[in-house]
Amino acid sequence: MYSERVQHFLDKKRINVGDEVRLIKDKKTYEGILMPRIELGDKDCLVLKLRNGYNIGIKFERNVKIEKLKGHKKLEKFPARRFEQKPNLPKVSLLATGGTIASRIDYLTGGVKMAFKPEEFFFTVPELADIITFKKIRLLSSLASEDLWYKNWQQMAEEAAKELNRGARGIIITHGTDTMHFSSAALSFMMKNLNKPIVFAGAQRSSDRGSSDTVMNLICSAHVAGYSDFAEVGICMHAESSDTFCFFTRGTKVRKCHTSRRDAFRPINDLPLAKVWPDGKIEIMNENYKKVSEGRIKADIKFEPKVALLKAYPGSDPKLIDHLVKDGIKGIVIEGTGLGHVPTSTPEPERSWVPHVKNAIDSNVPVVITSQCIWGRVHPYVYRNLRILDSTGVIWGEDMIPEVAYVKLGWVIAHTKNLKKIKEMMLTNYAGEISKRSDPRTFLY
Amino acid sequence: MYSERVQHFLDKKRINVGDEVRLIKDKKTYEGILMPRIELGDKDCLVLKLRNGYNIGIKFERNVKIEKLKGHKKLEKFPARRFEQKPNLPKVSLLATGGTIASRIDYLTGGVKMAFKPEEFFFTVPELADIITFKKIRLLSSLASEDLWYKNWQQMAEEAAKELNRGARGIIITHGTDTMHFSSAALSFMMKNLNKPIVFAGAQRSSDRGSSDTVMNLICSAHVAGYSDFAEVGICMHAESSDTFCFFTRGTKVRKCHTSRRDAFRPINDLPLAKVWPDGKIEIMNENYKKVSEGRIKADIKFEPKVALLKAYPGSDPKLIDHLVKDGIKGIVIEGTGLGHVPTSTPEPERSWVPHVKNAIDSNVPVVITSQCIWGRVHPYVYRNLRILDSTGVIWGEDMIPEVAYVKLGWVIAHTKNLKKIKEMMLTNYAGEISKRSDPRTFLY
């Protein structure tokens, strides 16, 4: 809401947010769409979206004159700006899946509208036109990320492979943030012989909030997709809460760690691959990456959806394992405590997870152990309880985060049903998901 | 293992780790128990535990002479040092529950032995005798923390109340680290009218490893229990990976965030209450705490064990909710994604959690929403999917971490079966578990 005096002034002129207006102040004339007030911004500051796509704030004072544009009519659709491609810039394809990055204030209703047309990204971030040229823009879905699943991952992987094989220099996937790290893990495993960057970008605040992170995240993603030497799937999001630079972090070593902060995505058990500045500077932080090269990419999208992620905690009922097995589960990842513990030598024998884990494995359901600590690495031997659990034949997930182990298990089981082979594949490092050494700098980075 | 030459030297004399020996070097004589080599330490450095309880390292050189003590016999039990109480120091009671802090190399077998007698703490940390005097030392259990549950929480609470009501100035509870934050949360809710410090202390490395954190954690805990002004339940563990100082963090705002680091316990959505140095300096970091006072304490230990913690993620099967309800669950905490999402408007209707959540609530099972992000706060309104979930009547857990909401729900349901009252109690701040404002400094602290 604008301040009372500004609102009064607008009401008198019967001007609403979303109207095309001409505004005159200090002998300068501005034409554009009247936008809602910038959140947390000055309530006396009128915001116009100019025809070139940029927003401008104009402090309301007595000398401000405003009028609806002649021939003005209430907008029926969002005014797409013609996007001027510069053909010499790197060709990048954009796949849109939905999420906050694709939401904005609806100028027609004033509410927040999910999913707009991909073309509208350029309206929000006109700077993109100076960084890359778009080979293709495809709307794959208009879903909040909590509603995405393996079919969406498969679609992203197939479309990305298709675009890269047809000459795209990189891919940007816009995506809701909640489960972005699940999707980035899935594509990390599915993209075989990946030789170009695939960059996930999202936003914690919708594009038309003053505090939106959409603009910088998209600009930095364009730099990574168009110019970087990373043949990796990764997430490009704010590294700090202010608009300084982004991290580009490997898709298997990153996690949303805050409900609302713009710098919510943190590297886990690994350094980010790079710092990326909106001016295009890319500072490598982690030399351990695959370099861009030529060749054909394959999307290896087989995925077994019947896998589950289960948390062990004091009093957790291991009967849930039996329920899962009965319902036909094909693999289970356990989020253990500490080094990978589950209730084991409990005074209440019915709460010990070990017999239930053993039953699952005896029923040919592989069980992978990870840690709910998030940071660190599981270990099968330090304590007696770990050795007891180990004797059931569980797979110790090294330093994989639970979410990544879950996605990987679904992918692995789709490729083999053999328990020994599943173990071997789970412990093979396909996409940087297992680090040999733990870098002490990576805790709480 | 000592180096080959040291081992050869010991073998020649038939001396083993655990033997009482006399060692002579540079005309100085040392008598004590030969200890295992300090982990990561010099392989040529012999370690003796002297009679006063301190360890000493002696570099092996040609002039070193060693012999078994005359009258030496293989140790049958651990040699307890007589603990000299200084009666003028603050009286603190220690409750031992098991865990790594109570484990050490067994001098008889060379393996790691869980749980030793509480008296043996003084053998490991003789410095304690100069800080506090022990009113009482009680061994409550000898369990790894993954095997503890609500009955243990109840016992800790009752014993702590008893000791405080009988004049203890503070309580130290030694505890395994894996689920220490569940126990500290439980005691936070159970200790009614708490007016003295209750300090949980643990160790990430067992006491006889060179890198053990036992000594500093116990010393700092003694300072908090004996001298601080906190009438709070909290965890006192290394703040940094080196032996600089500890954090004392409120028991409802802390979490084990690394499988093995000594500074694994991090404050979540709150600043630590204080930095505590081993020399006794206590620097308050968070003015929002209850002060030490007089009065009677009650242990309000009622607890409903039939509660569960369930994680929502892409593809997570909401049928688990039905299984829990069928098995007689009385309350469920969901670890949602981001601001508290569950799969909601999914293309596969059978994967939407909303109808199952609604069924649970209709069956009088309260459902509390928290976030698996760990940091931040859930929110019922920002997105359409949140409002859909909200319409089922879930309880939005504010900025409570999932583990704390789980423990709290078990405690709340034991006090009332009325859904409205449960919601009211869940949203009442009993022990600092809900912060009104989010302090931006507390992310990744």
Short mmCIF file of C-alpha atoms in Angstrom, two decimals, chain A:
data_model
loop_
_atom_site.label_atom_id
_atom_site.label_comp_id
_atom_site.label_asym_id
_atom_site.label_seq_id
_atom_site.Cartn_x
_atom_site.Cartn_y
_atom_site.Cartn_z
CA MET A 1 0.00 0.00 0.00
CA TYR A 2 1.10 3.52 -0.79
CA SER A 3 0.86 6.18 1.91
CA GLU A 4 -2.50 7.74 2.63
CA ARG A 5 -1.70 10.98 0.84
CA VAL A 6 -0.42 9.18 -2.28
CA GLN A 7 -3.44 6.89 -2.26
CA HIS A 8 -5.73 9.87 -1.90
CA PHE A 9 -3.98 11.54 -4.83
CA LEU A 10 -4.37 8.42 -6.98
CA ASP A 11 -8.00 7.91 -5.97
CA LYS A 12 -8.82 11.43 -7.01
CA LYS A 13 -7.47 10.65 -10.47
CA ARG A 14 -9.14 7.19 -10.44
CA ILE A 15 -5.79 5.60 -11.09
CA ASN A 16 -5.12 2.05 -9.91
CA VAL A 17 -2.07 -0.15 -9.76
CA GLY A 18 -1.74 -1.76 -13.18
CA ASP A 19 -2.88 1.31 -15.10
CA GLU A 20 -0.72 2.78 -17.84
CA VAL A 21 0.06 6.33 -16.78
CA ARG A 22 2.03 9.39 -17.72
CA LEU A 23 3.80 11.02 -14.77
CA ILE A 24 5.43 14.43 -14.86
CA LYS A 25 7.83 15.74 -12.25
CA ASP A 26 10.49 18.45 -12.47
CA LYS A 27 9.73 18.86 -16.16
CA LYS A 28 10.53 15.21 -16.86
CA THR A 29 7.92 12.85 -18.27
CA TYR A 30 7.71 9.14 -17.54
CA GLU A 31 5.33 6.65 -19.11
CA GLY A 32 4.69 3.14 -17.84
CA ILE A 33 2.59 0.89 -15.67
CA LEU A 34 1.91 1.97 -12.10
CA MET A 35 3.35 -0.78 -9.89
CA PRO A 36 2.54 -1.68 -6.28
CA ARG A 37 4.73 0.00 -3.70
CA ILE A 38 8.10 -1.65 -3.20
CA GLU A 39 7.86 -3.77 -0.10
CA LEU A 40 9.58 -2.08 2.85
CA GLY A 41 10.23 0.84 0.52
CA ASP A 42 9.20 4.46 0.87
CA LYS A 43 5.40 4.66 0.99
CA ASP A 44 5.59 8.01 -0.76
CA CYS A 45 7.57 6.64 -3.67
CA LEU A 46 5.54 5.88 -6.80
CA VAL A 47 6.88 2.97 -8.82
CA LEU A 48 6.55 2.85 -12.60
CA LYS A 49 7.55 0.02 -14.88
CA LEU A 50 8.90 1.78 -17.97
CA ARG A 51 8.50 0.43 -21.48
CA ASN A 52 12.09 -0.81 -21.50
CA GLY A 53 11.27 -3.15 -18.62
CA TYR A 54 13.06 -1.26 -15.87
CA ASN A 55 11.29 -0.06 -12.77
CA ILE A 56 11.74 3.51 -11.62
CA GLY A 57 10.78 5.06 -8.28
CA ILE A 58 9.56 8.64 -8.19
CA LYS A 59 9.19 10.41 -4.89
CA PHE A 60 5.72 11.89 -4.60
CA GLU A 61 5.77 15.62 -4.07
CA ARG A 62 3.34 18.45 -4.68
CA ASN A 63 4.67 19.11 -8.16
CA VAL A 64 3.94 15.55 -9.38
CA LYS A 65 1.34 15.31 -12.08
CA ILE A 66 -0.16 12.03 -13.16
CA GLU A 67 -2.74 10.94 -15.70
CA LYS A 68 -3.96 7.81 -17.32
CA LEU A 69 -2.58 7.42 -20.80
CA LYS A 70 -4.88 8.45 -23.59
CA GLY A 71 -6.38 5.40 -25.22
CA HIS A 72 -5.61 3.63 -22.00
CA LYS A 73 -7.56 0.52 -21.27
CA LYS A 74 -7.39 -1.82 -18.32
CA LEU A 75 -4.69 -4.36 -19.17
CA GLU A 76 -6.04 -7.63 -20.43
CA LYS A 77 -2.72 -9.36 -20.54
CA PHE A 78 0.75 -8.75 -19.35
CA PRO A 79 2.52 -6.41 -21.77
CA ALA A 80 5.39 -8.52 -23.08
CA ARG A 81 8.42 -6.53 -24.06
CA ARG A 82 9.87 -7.43 -27.38
CA PHE A 83 13.05 -9.19 -26.56
CA GLU A 84 15.89 -8.07 -28.76
CA GLN A 85 18.23 -10.97 -29.28
CA LYS A 86 21.89 -10.21 -29.87
CA PRO A 87 22.95 -13.11 -32.07
CA ASN A 88 26.65 -13.02 -31.15
CA LEU A 89 26.03 -13.82 -27.50
CA PRO A 90 26.19 -17.40 -26.18
CA LYS A 91 23.06 -19.42 -26.90
CA VAL A 92 21.36 -20.62 -23.75
CA SER A 93 18.05 -22.45 -23.41
CA LEU A 94 15.70 -21.77 -20.53
CA LEU A 95 13.38 -24.39 -19.04
CA ALA A 96 10.73 -22.99 -16.70
CA THR A 97 9.08 -25.27 -14.14
CA GLY A 98 7.20 -22.84 -11.90
CA GLY A 99 7.97 -21.61 -8.42
CA THR A 100 8.45 -18.22 -6.84
CA ILE A 101 10.86 -17.12 -9.53
CA ALA A 102 7.92 -17.41 -11.91
CA SER A 103 5.52 -15.54 -9.69
CA ARG A 104 4.80 -11.86 -9.48
CA ILE A 105 2.16 -9.43 -8.40
CA ASP A 106 -0.67 -9.81 -10.85
CA TYR A 107 -1.28 -6.31 -12.20
CA LEU A 108 -4.84 -7.22 -12.96
CA THR A 109 -5.81 -8.53 -9.52
CA GLY A 110 -3.11 -7.26 -7.16
CA GLY A 111 -2.58 -10.80 -5.80
CA VAL A 112 0.47 -12.96 -6.27
CA LYS A 113 0.21 -14.94 -9.47
CA MET A 114 2.17 -18.14 -9.87
CA ALA A 115 3.74 -18.96 -13.20
CA PHE A 116 3.85 -16.41 -15.92
CA LYS A 117 5.01 -16.91 -19.47
CA PRO A 118 8.74 -17.43 -19.84
CA GLU A 119 8.91 -14.35 -22.11
CA GLU A 120 8.01 -12.34 -19.07
CA PHE A 121 11.37 -13.10 -17.51
CA PHE A 122 12.86 -10.53 -19.86
CA PHE A 123 10.33 -8.02 -18.79
CA THR A 124 11.50 -8.60 -15.22
CA VAL A 125 15.20 -8.88 -16.04
CA PRO A 126 15.94 -6.91 -19.21
CA GLU A 127 19.66 -7.15 -18.41
CA LEU A 128 19.62 -10.76 -19.65
CA ALA A 129 19.53 -9.51 -23.25
CA ASP A 130 23.04 -8.17 -22.91
CA ILE A 131 24.49 -11.41 -21.54
CA ILE A 132 23.06 -14.28 -23.54
CA THR A 133 20.77 -14.98 -26.42
CA PHE A 134 17.96 -17.45 -25.93
CA LYS A 135 18.03 -20.48 -28.15
CA LYS A 136 14.77 -21.77 -26.77
CA ILE A 137 12.43 -21.03 -23.91
CA ARG A 138 10.15 -23.79 -22.75
CA LEU A 139 7.53 -23.85 -20.06
CA LEU A 140 7.70 -27.42 -18.71
CA SER A 141 5.31 -26.94 -15.80
CA SER A 142 3.78 -24.30 -13.59
CA LEU A 143 4.21 -26.09 -10.30
CA ALA A 144 5.40 -25.04 -6.90
CA SER A 145 8.46 -27.17 -6.25
CA GLU A 146 6.81 -29.14 -3.42
CA ASP A 147 4.56 -30.61 -6.09
CA LEU A 148 7.33 -31.74 -8.45
CA TRP A 149 8.53 -35.35 -8.60
CA TYR A 150 10.50 -37.79 -10.70
CA LYS A 151 8.48 -37.32 -13.88
CA ASN A 152 9.36 -33.66 -13.76
CA TRP A 153 13.02 -34.53 -13.18
CA GLN A 154 12.89 -36.84 -16.19
CA GLN A 155 11.32 -34.15 -18.32
CA MET A 156 13.92 -31.57 -17.26
CA ALA A 157 16.71 -34.04 -18.05
CA GLU A 158 15.34 -34.94 -21.45
CA GLU A 159 14.69 -31.36 -22.47
CA ALA A 160 18.11 -30.27 -21.25
CA ALA A 161 19.82 -33.05 -23.21
CA LYS A 162 17.81 -32.20 -26.31
CA GLU A 163 18.68 -28.51 -26.12
CA LEU A 164 22.35 -29.16 -25.48
CA ASN A 165 22.56 -31.68 -28.29
CA ARG A 166 20.96 -29.11 -30.59
CA GLY A 167 23.62 -26.54 -29.84
CA ALA A 168 22.72 -24.74 -26.62
CA ARG A 169 25.86 -23.60 -24.78
CA GLY A 170 24.17 -24.03 -21.43
CA ILE A 171 20.81 -24.50 -19.73
CA ILE A 172 18.99 -22.41 -17.14
CA ILE A 173 16.19 -24.16 -15.26
CA THR A 174 13.95 -21.88 -13.25
CA HIS A 175 12.49 -23.74 -10.32
CA GLY A 176 10.79 -23.30 -6.95
CA THR A 177 13.31 -23.31 -4.14
CA ASP A 178 11.77 -25.79 -1.67
CA THR A 179 12.91 -28.94 -3.47
CA MET A 180 15.37 -27.45 -5.93
CA HIS A 181 18.18 -29.48 -4.36
CA PHE A 182 16.25 -32.70 -5.00
CA SER A 183 15.86 -31.76 -8.67
CA SER A 184 19.47 -30.68 -9.03
CA ALA A 185 20.56 -34.01 -7.53
CA ALA A 186 18.28 -35.91 -9.90
CA LEU A 187 19.68 -34.17 -12.96
CA SER A 188 23.22 -34.67 -11.67
CA PHE A 189 22.67 -38.43 -11.90
CA MET A 190 20.52 -38.41 -15.04
CA MET A 191 22.77 -36.31 -17.32
CA LYS A 192 25.20 -38.79 -18.82
CA ASN A 193 28.39 -37.37 -20.37
CA LEU A 194 27.30 -33.89 -19.42
CA ASN A 195 29.68 -31.42 -21.05
CA LYS A 196 27.94 -28.08 -20.53
CA PRO A 197 26.56 -26.14 -17.54
CA ILE A 198 23.03 -26.79 -16.29
CA VAL A 199 22.08 -24.05 -13.87
CA PHE A 200 19.12 -24.10 -11.50
CA ALA A 201 17.87 -20.67 -10.51
CA GLY A 202 15.07 -19.72 -8.17
CA ALA A 203 13.89 -16.92 -5.97
CA GLN A 204 13.02 -16.68 -2.30
CA ARG A 205 10.93 -13.55 -2.90
CA SER A 206 8.65 -13.06 -5.87
CA SER A 207 9.89 -10.85 -8.67
CA ASP A 208 7.88 -7.78 -7.90
CA ARG A 209 8.77 -7.51 -4.26
CA GLY A 210 11.43 -4.91 -3.69
CA SER A 211 13.56 -7.48 -1.94
CA SER A 212 13.32 -10.01 -4.76
CA ASP A 213 16.40 -12.02 -5.54
CA THR A 214 15.11 -12.96 -8.99
CA VAL A 215 17.13 -10.40 -10.93
CA MET A 216 20.58 -11.18 -9.56
CA ASN A 217 20.01 -14.94 -9.49
CA LEU A 218 18.97 -14.94 -13.16
CA ILE A 219 21.81 -12.66 -14.23
CA CYS A 220 24.42 -14.76 -12.46
CA SER A 221 22.85 -17.95 -13.82
CA ALA A 222 23.12 -16.52 -17.34
CA HIS A 223 26.83 -15.86 -16.80
CA VAL A 224 27.38 -19.45 -15.62
CA ALA A 225 25.29 -21.01 -18.39
CA GLY A 226 26.75 -18.82 -21.12
CA TYR A 227 30.38 -18.43 -20.16
CA SER A 228 31.61 -20.73 -17.38
CA ASP A 229 33.79 -23.79 -17.81
CA PHE A 230 31.61 -26.01 -15.58
CA ALA A 231 30.21 -29.15 -17.18
CA GLU A 232 28.17 -29.58 -14.03
CA VAL A 233 24.61 -29.42 -12.76
CA GLY A 234 24.46 -26.79 -10.05
CA ILE A 235 22.38 -24.25 -8.18
CA CYS A 236 23.02 -20.53 -8.59
CA MET A 237 21.54 -18.49 -5.76
CA HIS A 238 22.48 -15.59 -3.48
CA ALA A 239 25.59 -16.28 -1.40
CA GLU A 240 24.85 -13.43 0.99
CA SER A 241 21.64 -11.77 2.09
CA SER A 242 22.45 -8.64 0.15
CA ASP A 243 22.89 -8.37 -3.62
CA THR A 244 26.63 -8.99 -3.71
CA PHE A 245 27.29 -12.26 -5.53
CA CYS A 246 25.89 -15.75 -6.01
CA PHE A 247 27.31 -19.16 -5.26
CA PHE A 248 27.23 -21.72 -8.01
CA THR A 249 27.20 -24.97 -6.04
CA ARG A 250 27.30 -28.54 -7.27
CA GLY A 251 23.78 -30.00 -7.47
CA THR A 252 24.60 -32.89 -5.14
CA LYS A 253 26.25 -30.80 -2.45
CA VAL A 254 23.74 -28.09 -1.67
CA ARG A 255 20.63 -27.68 0.40
CA LYS A 256 17.99 -25.10 1.26
CA CYS A 257 18.88 -24.27 4.87
CA HIS A 258 16.54 -21.37 5.63
CA THR A 259 12.83 -20.91 5.09
CA SER A 260 13.01 -17.35 3.77
CA ARG A 261 16.51 -15.84 3.53
CA ARG A 262 17.84 -15.06 0.08
CA ASP A 263 21.12 -16.81 0.92
CA ALA A 264 19.27 -19.97 2.04
CA PHE A 265 21.12 -22.37 -0.28
CA ARG A 266 24.31 -23.53 1.37
CA PRO A 267 27.01 -25.91 0.23
CA ILE A 268 27.13 -29.09 2.33
CA ASN A 269 30.38 -31.03 2.80
CA ASP A 270 31.92 -29.27 -0.18
CA LEU A 271 32.94 -25.78 -1.24
CA PRO A 272 30.77 -24.00 -3.82
CA LEU A 273 32.20 -24.35 -7.32
CA ALA A 274 32.39 -20.59 -7.76
CA LYS A 275 31.41 -17.13 -6.69
CA VAL A 276 29.54 -15.42 -9.49
CA TRP A 277 29.11 -11.65 -9.65
CA PRO A 278 26.33 -9.92 -11.57
CA ASP A 279 28.98 -8.17 -13.68
CA GLY A 280 30.08 -11.54 -15.01
CA LYS A 281 33.14 -12.21 -12.90
CA ILE A 282 33.38 -15.90 -12.00
CA GLU A 283 35.81 -16.81 -9.23
CA ILE A 284 36.52 -20.54 -9.03
CA MET A 285 36.45 -21.79 -5.43
CA ASN A 286 36.67 -25.51 -6.04
CA GLU A 287 39.07 -26.87 -8.65
CA ASN A 288 37.40 -30.27 -8.54
CA TYR A 289 34.95 -29.97 -11.44
CA LYS A 290 34.33 -31.33 -14.94
CA LYS A 291 35.27 -28.94 -17.71
CA VAL A 292 33.13 -27.91 -20.68
CA SER A 293 33.75 -30.04 -23.76
CA GLU A 294 32.05 -31.26 -26.93
CA GLY A 295 30.13 -34.47 -27.53
CA ARG A 296 26.71 -35.97 -27.31
CA ILE A 297 24.77 -35.99 -24.06
CA LYS A 298 22.36 -38.68 -23.03
CA ALA A 299 19.55 -38.35 -20.52
CA ASP A 300 19.65 -41.55 -18.49
CA ILE A 301 16.29 -40.95 -16.89
CA LYS A 302 15.30 -44.37 -15.55
CA PHE A 303 13.96 -43.86 -12.04
CA GLU A 304 12.28 -46.12 -9.49
CA PRO A 305 9.76 -43.97 -7.62
CA LYS A 306 9.15 -46.54 -4.85
CA VAL A 307 11.90 -45.32 -2.53
CA ALA A 308 11.54 -43.65 0.84
CA LEU A 309 13.45 -41.42 3.25
CA LEU A 310 12.89 -42.21 6.92
CA LYS A 311 14.16 -40.42 10.00
CA ALA A 312 15.39 -42.21 13.12
CA TYR A 313 15.03 -40.37 16.43
CA PRO A 314 14.33 -41.15 20.09
CA GLY A 315 11.14 -43.18 20.22
CA SER A 316 10.82 -43.48 16.44
CA ASP A 317 8.70 -46.48 15.61
CA PRO A 318 10.55 -48.96 13.35
CA LYS A 319 7.20 -50.47 12.34
CA LEU A 320 7.14 -47.81 9.63
CA ILE A 321 9.85 -49.84 7.86
CA ASP A 322 7.53 -52.87 7.86
CA HIS A 323 4.68 -50.75 6.49
CA LEU A 324 6.91 -49.47 3.70
CA VAL A 325 8.10 -52.97 2.81
CA LYS A 326 4.53 -54.28 2.84
CA ASP A 327 3.43 -51.41 0.58
CA GLY A 328 6.05 -52.46 -1.96
CA ILE A 329 8.94 -50.11 -1.29
CA LYS A 330 12.09 -50.93 -3.30
CA GLY A 331 14.67 -49.03 -1.24
CA ILE A 332 14.94 -47.00 1.95
CA VAL A 333 17.30 -44.23 3.00
CA ILE A 334 17.52 -43.73 6.76
CA GLU A 335 18.42 -40.39 8.26
CA GLY A 336 20.23 -41.67 11.31
CA THR A 337 21.53 -39.64 14.23
CA GLY A 338 25.20 -38.68 14.51
CA LEU A 339 27.52 -41.06 12.69
CA GLY A 340 24.50 -42.99 11.37
CA HIS A 341 22.87 -44.42 14.47
CA VAL A 342 19.37 -45.79 14.81
CA PRO A 343 17.81 -46.90 18.11
CA THR A 344 19.67 -50.19 18.56
CA SER A 345 20.25 -51.48 22.09
CA THR A 346 17.10 -49.84 23.43
CA PRO A 347 15.64 -50.77 26.82
CA GLU A 348 12.33 -51.18 24.92
CA PRO A 349 13.21 -53.99 22.47
CA GLU A 350 10.26 -53.17 20.20
CA ARG A 351 11.82 -49.78 19.48
CA SER A 352 15.11 -51.17 18.18
CA TRP A 353 15.33 -50.55 14.46
CA VAL A 354 17.86 -53.31 13.79
CA PRO A 355 15.52 -56.31 13.36
CA HIS A 356 13.27 -54.26 11.06
CA VAL A 357 16.20 -53.07 8.97
CA LYS A 358 17.37 -56.67 8.73
CA ASN A 359 13.90 -57.80 7.62
CA ALA A 360 13.86 -55.16 4.91
CA ILE A 361 17.25 -56.20 3.59
CA ASP A 362 16.25 -59.87 3.79
CA SER A 363 13.24 -58.92 1.64
CA ASN A 364 15.69 -57.54 -0.94
CA VAL A 365 15.08 -53.90 0.01
CA PRO A 366 18.40 -52.06 0.23
CA VAL A 367 18.82 -49.70 3.19
CA VAL A 368 21.18 -46.74 3.00
CA ILE A 369 22.41 -44.95 6.12
CA THR A 370 22.89 -41.18 6.14
CA SER A 371 22.98 -38.61 8.93
CA GLN A 372 20.39 -36.05 9.96
CA CYS A 373 23.24 -33.90 11.29
CA ILE A 374 23.46 -32.83 7.62
CA TRP A 375 27.17 -32.02 7.79
CA GLY A 376 29.75 -34.77 8.14
CA ARG A 377 30.06 -38.41 7.22
CA VAL A 378 28.54 -41.64 8.52
CA HIS A 379 30.78 -44.39 9.83
CA PRO A 380 30.15 -48.11 10.40
CA TYR A 381 32.67 -48.91 13.15
CA VAL A 382 33.31 -46.28 15.81
CA TYR A 383 30.70 -47.56 18.26
CA ARG A 384 29.26 -50.92 19.12
CA ASN A 385 25.76 -49.90 18.02
CA LEU A 386 27.12 -48.97 14.59
CA ARG A 387 28.72 -52.38 14.22
CA ILE A 388 25.44 -54.05 15.19
CA LEU A 389 23.61 -52.05 12.51
CA ASP A 390 26.41 -52.78 10.05
CA SER A 391 25.92 -56.52 10.52
CA THR A 392 22.48 -56.26 8.86
CA GLY A 393 24.13 -55.33 5.57
CA VAL A 394 23.16 -51.67 5.35
CA ILE A 395 24.93 -49.38 2.88
CA TRP A 396 26.87 -46.58 4.58
CA GLY A 397 26.23 -43.45 2.56
CA GLU A 398 29.58 -41.73 3.22
CA ASP A 399 29.09 -37.94 3.23
CA MET A 400 26.01 -37.87 0.99
CA ILE A 401 23.21 -35.74 2.39
CA PRO A 402 19.99 -37.70 2.96
CA GLU A 403 18.10 -35.95 0.15
CA VAL A 404 20.79 -36.80 -2.38
CA ALA A 405 21.08 -40.40 -1.21
CA TYR A 406 17.30 -40.70 -1.60
CA VAL A 407 17.30 -39.44 -5.19
CA LYS A 408 20.38 -41.49 -6.04
CA LEU A 409 18.82 -44.67 -4.65
CA GLY A 410 15.75 -44.25 -6.86
CA TRP A 411 18.03 -43.78 -9.85
CA VAL A 412 20.30 -46.71 -8.95
CA ILE A 413 17.46 -49.17 -8.30
CA ALA A 414 16.00 -48.36 -11.70
CA HIS A 415 19.28 -49.65 -13.17
CA THR A 416 19.73 -52.87 -11.17
CA LYS A 417 17.81 -54.99 -8.69
CA ASN A 418 20.91 -56.79 -7.48
CA LEU A 419 21.72 -55.80 -3.86
CA LYS A 420 25.46 -56.13 -4.34
CA LYS A 421 25.38 -54.05 -7.48
CA ILE A 422 23.12 -51.49 -5.79
CA LYS A 423 25.66 -51.14 -3.00
CA GLU A 424 28.47 -50.78 -5.49
CA MET A 425 26.61 -48.09 -7.43
CA MET A 426 25.53 -46.24 -4.25
CA LEU A 427 29.19 -46.02 -3.25
CA THR A 428 30.36 -44.95 -6.71
CA ASN A 429 30.86 -41.23 -7.04
CA TYR A 430 28.87 -40.29 -10.15
CA ALA A 431 28.39 -36.56 -9.77
CA GLY A 432 30.53 -35.30 -6.91
CA GLU A 433 28.02 -36.55 -4.36
CA ILE A 434 30.69 -38.42 -2.38
CA SER A 435 33.78 -36.53 -1.24
CA LYS A 436 36.80 -38.59 -0.35
CA ARG A 437 38.10 -36.08 2.14
CA SER A 438 36.18 -33.71 4.35
CA ASP A 439 37.31 -30.13 3.92
CA PRO A 440 37.04 -28.47 7.36
CA ARG A 441 36.18 -25.14 5.72
CA THR A 442 32.88 -26.53 4.46
CA PHE A 443 31.06 -26.63 7.83
CA LEU A 444 28.38 -23.92 8.09
CA TYR A 445 29.82 -22.22 5.00
#
